XYZ file of C-alpha atoms in Angstrom:
486
model
C 11.461 42.246 32.282
C 10.871 42.944 28.580
C 10.043 39.800 26.617
C 11.175 40.245 23.006
C 8.955 37.400 21.853
C 5.873 39.347 22.878
C 4.968 41.351 19.805
C 1.919 43.110 18.425
C -0.627 41.269 16.368
C 0.305 40.449 12.769
C -1.992 41.601 9.963
C -5.200 39.644 9.899
C -5.086 38.443 13.525
C -8.101 39.136 15.666
C -7.342 41.741 18.337
C -8.177 40.960 21.969
C -10.980 42.806 23.718
C -9.985 46.334 24.700
C -9.276 47.144 28.329
C -9.174 50.406 30.290
C -6.847 51.683 32.973
C -5.808 54.937 34.631
C -2.618 56.978 34.882
C -0.691 56.499 38.131
C 2.287 58.771 37.430
C 3.665 60.970 34.646
C 7.443 61.349 34.423
C 7.977 63.227 31.203
C 7.585 60.705 28.383
C 7.284 57.715 30.778
C 3.916 56.914 32.353
C 2.900 54.361 34.975
C -0.598 52.999 34.307
C -2.798 50.737 36.437
C -5.117 48.117 34.938
C -7.330 45.637 36.685
C -5.548 42.483 37.863
C -5.181 39.902 35.092
C -5.912 42.407 32.316
C -2.435 43.775 31.696
C -1.666 44.722 28.095
C 1.251 42.948 26.442
C 4.747 44.316 25.898
C 4.803 46.612 22.797
C 1.007 46.953 22.865
C -0.265 50.434 22.011
C -2.277 52.464 24.530
C -4.343 55.584 23.901
C -5.274 58.523 26.125
C -8.142 60.493 24.578
C -8.111 64.256 25.183
C -10.712 66.867 24.261
C -8.399 69.893 24.276
C -5.427 68.363 22.457
C -4.505 65.451 20.195
C -4.698 61.975 21.725
C -1.575 60.616 23.391
C -0.329 57.272 22.052
C 1.878 55.116 24.251
C 3.711 51.819 23.982
C 3.995 49.346 26.864
C 7.627 48.666 27.786
C 7.506 46.761 31.082
C 5.185 45.154 33.608
C 5.796 46.672 37.055
C 3.588 44.245 39.016
C 0.317 42.333 38.689
C -1.759 45.404 37.879
C 0.631 48.136 36.581
C 2.696 48.780 33.463
C 5.229 51.394 32.441
C 4.740 52.878 28.983
C 6.550 55.403 26.810
C 4.650 58.183 25.047
C 5.108 58.676 21.303
C 3.937 62.291 21.351
C 3.820 65.218 23.791
C 2.414 64.580 27.283
C 2.011 68.208 28.448
C -1.202 68.662 30.426
C -1.685 65.002 31.348
C -2.825 64.358 34.902
C -2.996 61.395 37.248
C -6.234 59.472 37.011
C -6.684 60.095 33.285
C -8.381 57.202 31.518
C -6.188 54.968 29.340
C -7.484 52.549 26.710
C -5.498 49.479 25.636
C -5.882 49.011 21.883
C -5.241 45.255 22.023
C -2.469 45.367 19.386
C 0.816 47.010 18.507
C 0.850 50.489 16.986
C -0.272 50.305 13.341
C 0.619 52.728 10.558
C -0.864 53.271 7.073
C 0.923 51.551 4.190
C 0.497 51.159 0.447
C 0.139 53.459 -2.541
C -1.886 56.007 -0.548
C 1.199 57.090 1.441
C 3.373 57.717 -1.650
C 4.218 61.393 -1.932
C 3.229 62.078 1.684
C 5.060 63.127 4.843
C 4.074 61.123 7.933
C 4.991 61.068 11.610
C 5.818 58.044 13.762
C 2.119 57.253 14.234
C 1.378 57.456 10.513
C -0.468 60.761 10.700
C -0.164 63.106 7.714
C 2.068 66.109 8.480
C 2.398 67.783 5.063
C -0.787 69.908 5.365
C -2.322 67.859 2.555
C -5.628 65.951 2.505
C -6.246 63.041 4.845
C -5.448 59.534 3.648
C -8.354 57.711 1.961
C -10.690 55.544 3.995
C -9.716 51.906 3.880
C -5.965 52.540 3.611
C -4.335 49.308 4.883
C -2.468 49.460 8.187
C 0.349 47.228 9.427
C 1.845 46.918 12.934
C 5.322 48.435 13.365
C 6.556 45.333 15.241
C 7.043 42.486 12.773
C 9.538 39.615 12.644
C 12.234 39.642 9.938
C 11.762 37.314 6.951
C 12.686 33.703 7.644
C 16.292 32.954 6.729
C 15.157 30.449 4.092
C 13.246 33.243 2.281
C 16.093 35.748 2.279
C 18.274 36.215 -0.796
C 21.921 37.257 -0.794
C 22.986 40.681 -2.076
C 25.421 40.017 -4.934
C 24.508 42.704 -7.482
C 26.210 46.104 -7.502
C 24.089 49.204 -6.970
C 25.704 51.850 -9.219
C 25.465 55.350 -7.706
C 27.361 57.594 -10.148
C 29.650 58.724 -7.302
C 33.186 57.773 -8.332
C 34.809 56.975 -4.985
C 31.857 54.821 -3.922
C 31.513 52.871 -7.162
C 35.286 52.274 -7.416
C 36.338 51.502 -3.845
C 33.204 50.912 -1.723
C 30.557 49.473 -4.068
C 27.046 49.239 -2.655
C 24.935 46.095 -2.902
C 21.427 46.027 -4.348
C 19.386 44.595 -1.521
C 22.183 45.237 0.994
C 22.844 47.678 3.806
C 25.314 50.555 3.492
C 26.152 52.996 6.262
C 28.022 56.303 6.176
C 29.875 56.940 9.410
C 31.207 60.384 10.254
C 31.380 63.102 12.869
C 29.570 66.424 12.773
C 30.027 68.534 9.662
C 31.834 66.077 7.373
C 29.021 65.700 4.832
C 26.785 62.741 5.799
C 23.458 64.433 5.080
C 24.739 66.007 1.840
C 25.882 62.562 0.687
C 22.472 61.042 1.513
C 20.722 63.862 -0.367
C 22.998 63.357 -3.389
C 22.319 59.610 -3.371
C 18.585 60.332 -3.339
C 18.958 62.742 -6.260
C 21.310 60.518 -8.263
C 19.327 57.328 -7.765
C 16.036 58.995 -8.641
C 17.391 59.399 -12.178
C 18.358 55.723 -12.623
C 16.234 53.849 -10.083
C 12.525 53.379 -10.677
C 11.572 51.660 -7.412
C 9.964 53.068 -4.291
C 11.977 55.263 -1.897
C 11.229 55.539 1.832
C 13.108 58.200 3.801
C 13.269 58.065 7.609
C 14.348 61.285 9.311
C 15.361 60.156 12.811
C 16.031 63.010 15.224
C 16.888 65.450 12.443
C 16.284 69.201 12.280
C 12.966 70.597 11.046
C 14.858 72.708 8.491
C 16.354 69.603 6.869
C 12.913 68.027 6.577
C 11.509 71.109 4.809
C 14.516 71.258 2.456
C 14.187 67.583 1.540
C 10.442 67.921 0.907
C 11.019 70.964 -1.340
C 13.878 69.285 -3.234
C 11.839 66.162 -3.902
C 8.823 68.204 -4.997
C 10.868 70.250 -7.480
C 12.770 67.235 -8.835
C 9.567 65.296 -9.498
C 10.500 62.209 -7.447
C 8.109 62.816 -4.540
C 5.386 60.722 -6.199
C 7.539 57.584 -5.675
C 8.723 58.543 -2.183
C 7.408 58.333 1.379
C 8.881 60.664 4.016
C 8.623 59.622 7.671
C 9.899 62.012 10.333
C 10.522 61.895 14.071
C 12.256 65.211 14.542
C 14.799 66.437 17.060
C 12.190 68.375 19.077
C 9.878 65.363 19.512
C 9.785 63.038 22.560
C 12.322 60.197 22.676
C 9.592 57.619 22.019
C 8.876 59.170 18.603
C 12.556 59.264 17.619
C 12.975 55.688 18.880
C 10.140 54.197 16.820
C 10.144 56.294 13.643
C 12.659 53.941 12.009
C 10.269 51.032 12.556
C 7.418 53.030 11.014
C 9.458 53.690 7.852
C 10.646 50.082 7.742
C 7.070 48.775 8.024
C 6.035 50.891 5.015
C 9.033 49.540 3.063
C 8.160 45.960 4.055
C 4.632 46.365 2.695
C 5.921 47.309 -0.760
C 8.395 44.410 -0.625
C 6.052 41.713 0.695
C 2.595 42.711 -0.560
C 3.490 44.357 -3.891
C 6.857 42.638 -4.586
C 8.527 45.951 -5.474
C 12.131 47.027 -4.895
C 12.513 49.638 -2.161
C 15.287 52.097 -1.400
C 15.284 52.827 2.357
C 17.234 55.891 3.485
C 17.756 56.623 7.179
C 19.290 59.788 8.582
C 20.471 59.470 11.337
C 20.627 55.982 12.888
C 22.730 57.208 15.818
C 19.710 59.305 16.898
C 17.742 56.047 17.088
C 20.325 54.686 19.535
C 20.360 57.992 21.415
C 16.562 57.976 21.760
C 16.717 54.367 23.006
C 19.215 55.471 25.654
C 16.824 58.223 26.801
C 13.937 55.742 26.940
C 16.085 53.270 28.886
C 16.830 55.947 31.491
C 13.136 56.841 31.769
C 12.342 53.169 32.354
C 14.868 53.011 35.187
C 17.337 50.625 33.594
C 20.953 50.924 34.772
C 23.314 52.236 32.072
C 25.864 50.003 30.394
C 29.112 50.791 28.487
C 29.785 54.517 28.032
C 26.321 55.240 29.459
C 24.405 53.465 26.682
C 21.361 51.322 27.367
C 22.011 47.671 28.293
C 19.702 46.630 25.421
C 21.771 48.451 22.746
C 22.727 45.378 20.697
C 19.180 43.959 20.821
C 17.560 47.230 19.711
C 19.971 47.749 16.822
C 19.528 44.126 15.697
C 15.711 44.400 15.871
C 15.888 47.271 13.383
C 18.688 46.051 11.118
C 17.655 42.394 10.760
C 14.320 43.405 9.245
C 16.150 45.141 6.385
C 16.376 42.117 4.109
C 15.704 40.993 0.553
C 13.449 38.136 -0.466
C 13.025 36.422 -3.825
C 11.728 38.945 -6.331
C 11.980 42.077 -4.182
C 14.771 43.865 -2.331
C 15.103 46.530 0.340
C 18.327 48.454 -0.216
C 19.226 50.509 2.851
C 21.520 53.531 2.970
C 22.041 54.852 6.477
C 23.831 57.897 7.872
C 25.446 57.340 11.280
C 26.820 60.138 13.443
C 30.116 59.225 15.128
C 30.360 61.001 18.514
C 33.663 62.854 18.929
C 34.948 61.063 15.771
C 35.397 57.932 17.907
C 34.833 54.919 15.649
C 35.199 52.601 18.673
C 32.035 54.032 20.257
C 29.671 51.162 21.264
C 26.806 52.552 19.154
C 29.010 52.801 16.066
C 30.398 49.273 16.455
C 26.918 47.845 17.081
C 25.585 49.380 13.852
C 28.659 48.575 11.733
C 28.318 44.864 12.567
C 25.116 44.718 10.476
C 26.134 46.539 7.274
C 27.554 45.254 3.984
C 29.288 48.486 2.952
C 30.874 50.852 5.463
C 31.717 54.352 4.246
C 33.937 56.176 6.761
C 33.956 59.956 6.331
C 37.221 61.663 7.288
C 37.429 65.060 8.973
C 40.975 65.461 7.637
C 39.832 64.967 4.037
C 36.933 67.372 4.569
C 39.380 69.979 5.910
C 41.437 69.592 2.698
C 38.316 70.084 0.547
C 38.265 66.478 -0.691
C 34.509 66.011 -1.109
C 32.925 63.540 -0.744
C 35.224 63.068 2.247
C 35.147 59.251 2.122
C 38.329 57.681 3.499
C 39.091 54.885 0.996
C 41.370 53.039 3.443
C 38.978 53.053 6.402
C 35.952 52.132 4.260
C 35.048 48.597 3.230
C 32.522 46.621 1.192
C 31.674 42.937 0.950
C 31.140 43.416 -2.802
C 34.797 44.253 -3.438
C 35.395 40.728 -4.684
C 36.411 39.575 -8.182
C 33.575 37.044 -8.298
C 31.042 39.875 -7.828
C 32.441 42.976 -9.559
C 34.831 41.315 -12.003
C 38.586 40.880 -12.120
C 39.369 44.224 -13.773
C 37.396 46.321 -11.288
C 38.778 44.391 -8.300
C 42.363 44.728 -9.560
C 41.988 48.480 -10.170
C 40.467 49.003 -6.714
C 43.289 47.028 -5.076
C 45.928 48.998 -6.987
C 44.265 52.308 -6.065
C 44.165 51.350 -2.391
C 47.818 50.299 -2.536
C 48.932 53.642 -3.988
C 46.825 55.661 -1.546
C 48.118 53.598 1.388
C 51.720 54.195 0.320
C 51.058 57.940 0.116
C 49.616 57.919 3.628
C 52.664 56.044 4.945
C 54.984 58.681 3.454
C 53.074 61.745 4.645
C 55.100 62.110 7.862
C 58.363 61.843 5.918
C 57.127 64.427 3.405
C 56.110 66.799 6.213
C 59.595 66.555 7.804
C 61.919 66.369 4.799
C 59.894 67.281 1.719
C 58.882 65.160 -1.257
C 62.264 65.810 -2.934
C 63.987 63.510 -0.431
C 61.935 60.489 -1.526
C 63.154 57.852 -3.953
C 62.040 57.857 -7.569
C 59.387 55.159 -7.097
C 57.972 56.800 -3.982
C 57.817 60.220 -5.670
C 55.930 58.639 -8.541
C 53.523 56.873 -6.146
C 52.892 60.129 -4.248
C 52.243 62.076 -7.446
C 49.762 59.498 -8.743
C 48.056 59.111 -5.364
C 47.497 62.878 -5.141
C 46.058 62.972 -8.663
C 43.840 59.956 -7.962
C 42.663 61.535 -4.712
C 41.629 64.664 -6.595
C 40.007 62.701 -9.420
C 37.813 60.949 -6.842
C 36.360 64.298 -5.742
C 33.099 65.236 -7.416
C 30.659 68.185 -7.517
C 27.168 67.303 -6.268
C 23.869 68.385 -7.703
C 22.467 69.189 -4.251
C 25.299 71.691 -3.614
C 25.015 73.459 -6.976
C 23.011 76.311 -5.447
C 25.870 77.029 -3.026
C 28.933 76.357 -5.201
C 27.663 77.353 -8.645
C 29.187 74.145 -10.063
C 26.750 71.738 -11.777
C 26.687 68.256 -10.282
C 28.209 65.272 -12.024
C 27.066 61.652 -12.195
C 29.809 59.408 -13.616
C 29.126 55.932 -15.101
C 31.217 53.122 -13.630
C 32.983 52.508 -16.950
C 34.220 56.123 -17.025
C 35.335 55.923 -13.385
C 37.360 52.787 -14.087
C 38.861 54.309 -17.253
C 39.956 57.436 -15.390
C 41.466 55.455 -12.527
C 43.308 53.184 -14.965
C 44.787 56.162 -16.847
C 46.005 57.870 -13.664
C 47.621 54.711 -12.283
C 49.273 54.075 -15.658
C 50.926 57.496 -15.553
C 48.979 59.142 -18.397
C 48.318 62.218 -16.236
C 51.747 62.527 -14.592
C 52.436 65.812 -16.409
C 49.004 67.286 -15.669
C 48.384 69.873 -12.961
C 46.669 68.355 -9.927
C 44.035 71.088 -10.090
C 42.887 69.822 -13.508
C 41.624 66.613 -11.869
C 39.891 68.315 -8.936
C 36.080 68.464 -8.834
C 35.436 67.076 -12.305
C 33.304 64.253 -13.702
C 35.112 61.894 -16.066
C 38.676 62.071 -17.389
C 37.547 63.789 -20.619
C 36.371 66.787 -18.591
C 39.678 66.813 -16.697
C 41.548 66.782 -20.049
C 39.551 69.791 -21.247
C 40.400 71.588 -18.010
C 44.099 70.765 -18.451
C 44.092 71.932 -22.094
C 42.453 75.203 -21.058
C 45.095 75.700 -18.365
C 47.927 75.141 -20.836
C 46.432 77.560 -23.361
C 46.114 80.173 -20.647
C 49.742 79.705 -19.636
C 50.930 79.873 -23.238
C 49.002 83.075 -23.915
């Protein structure tokens, strides 16, 4: 049985004497390894298989089979391995390089440089990827708003500085684009360190992100850590811990604020399910691993803020078959402060970002945190949008003309507000030709207040679609009226 209390050595601890073993069996990414009796490596200890004709294979112990054998999971490719190959126990958990030397670099799960640049300097500090979360007494609450410049987020689902936000959505509704826009927008206003974890993502997306960050000049304050879709499940399973360890170093050793971005956390769960099957564990609900809740908690509970330094996490989460009751989705959502639900219906209507304001939630949407005016405007906006959604079936059957005066007014304002909350993104400018917009919170609140007060009731809905602030929408409306009058 796996003992969660058995972790790798913390920084500064003396490592035990190294021990050697041999490979008993190779089953894809899972290996059975025999050591001499009484010399078994601990759970989560790193093992190494040296090879002359290929890069060394790193493994992580996952279970003790008997008095002299362990089962381990490989973190890189195992092609060409044979039974009887010599295995060395490192005496500690897997360690990865941390600190200023990794800024501007692209690393893999084992901390090796993958950007074709020079090797990391000698003496670069290394930390183990298995570390306990900060003690509860050291943690600080997230009560300060993290302004993003994205209207629908800042108005209805505010993010917390030092908190955890997750974007949930099915395939093709805009999760990765939203993450990329947040990276771009925050780089302009946020001077901390950014750590990006690409968990099970496509190689193309990694190249695009590296190019975008290089051209925008923010790569010098960013660390990219990738465990891509084509890598073994062990790499995709542990790459989040590698990125988190790097973020923890900046928080704990340098007392700097860190922005941690993870895309896609569902792939972490998926990789854990593959590893669980390789280890021979019986599946649990919907075929997921029986250790799902423990694995998600081990990752999420380490994302915490302490006095003087914060880790702010923004995570993308794939929702299989758009089923928000999926066990993986519910396990992840239990740990976040702000939940952004992306709607396929809104994406189909062209309402980007396709964030469903009624299905999304945030712990910061409280008058004591964001102020009475903001809270009241957000509540009023939700009320109008909810009323519009209630009337949509009636409108589809009978038409909007059959509604009462108050309901017609609510529908008209809800549709205008819905369009005002759309926004062109800088990362999509190359495809749409429309420059991106970043809107200050004060302008977002002013625009929302004007729409709910009826100041735009005689405007065309199209004048409010894909604009920044209300002044830009007014210019668009004036241009439309001049064109009609001509």
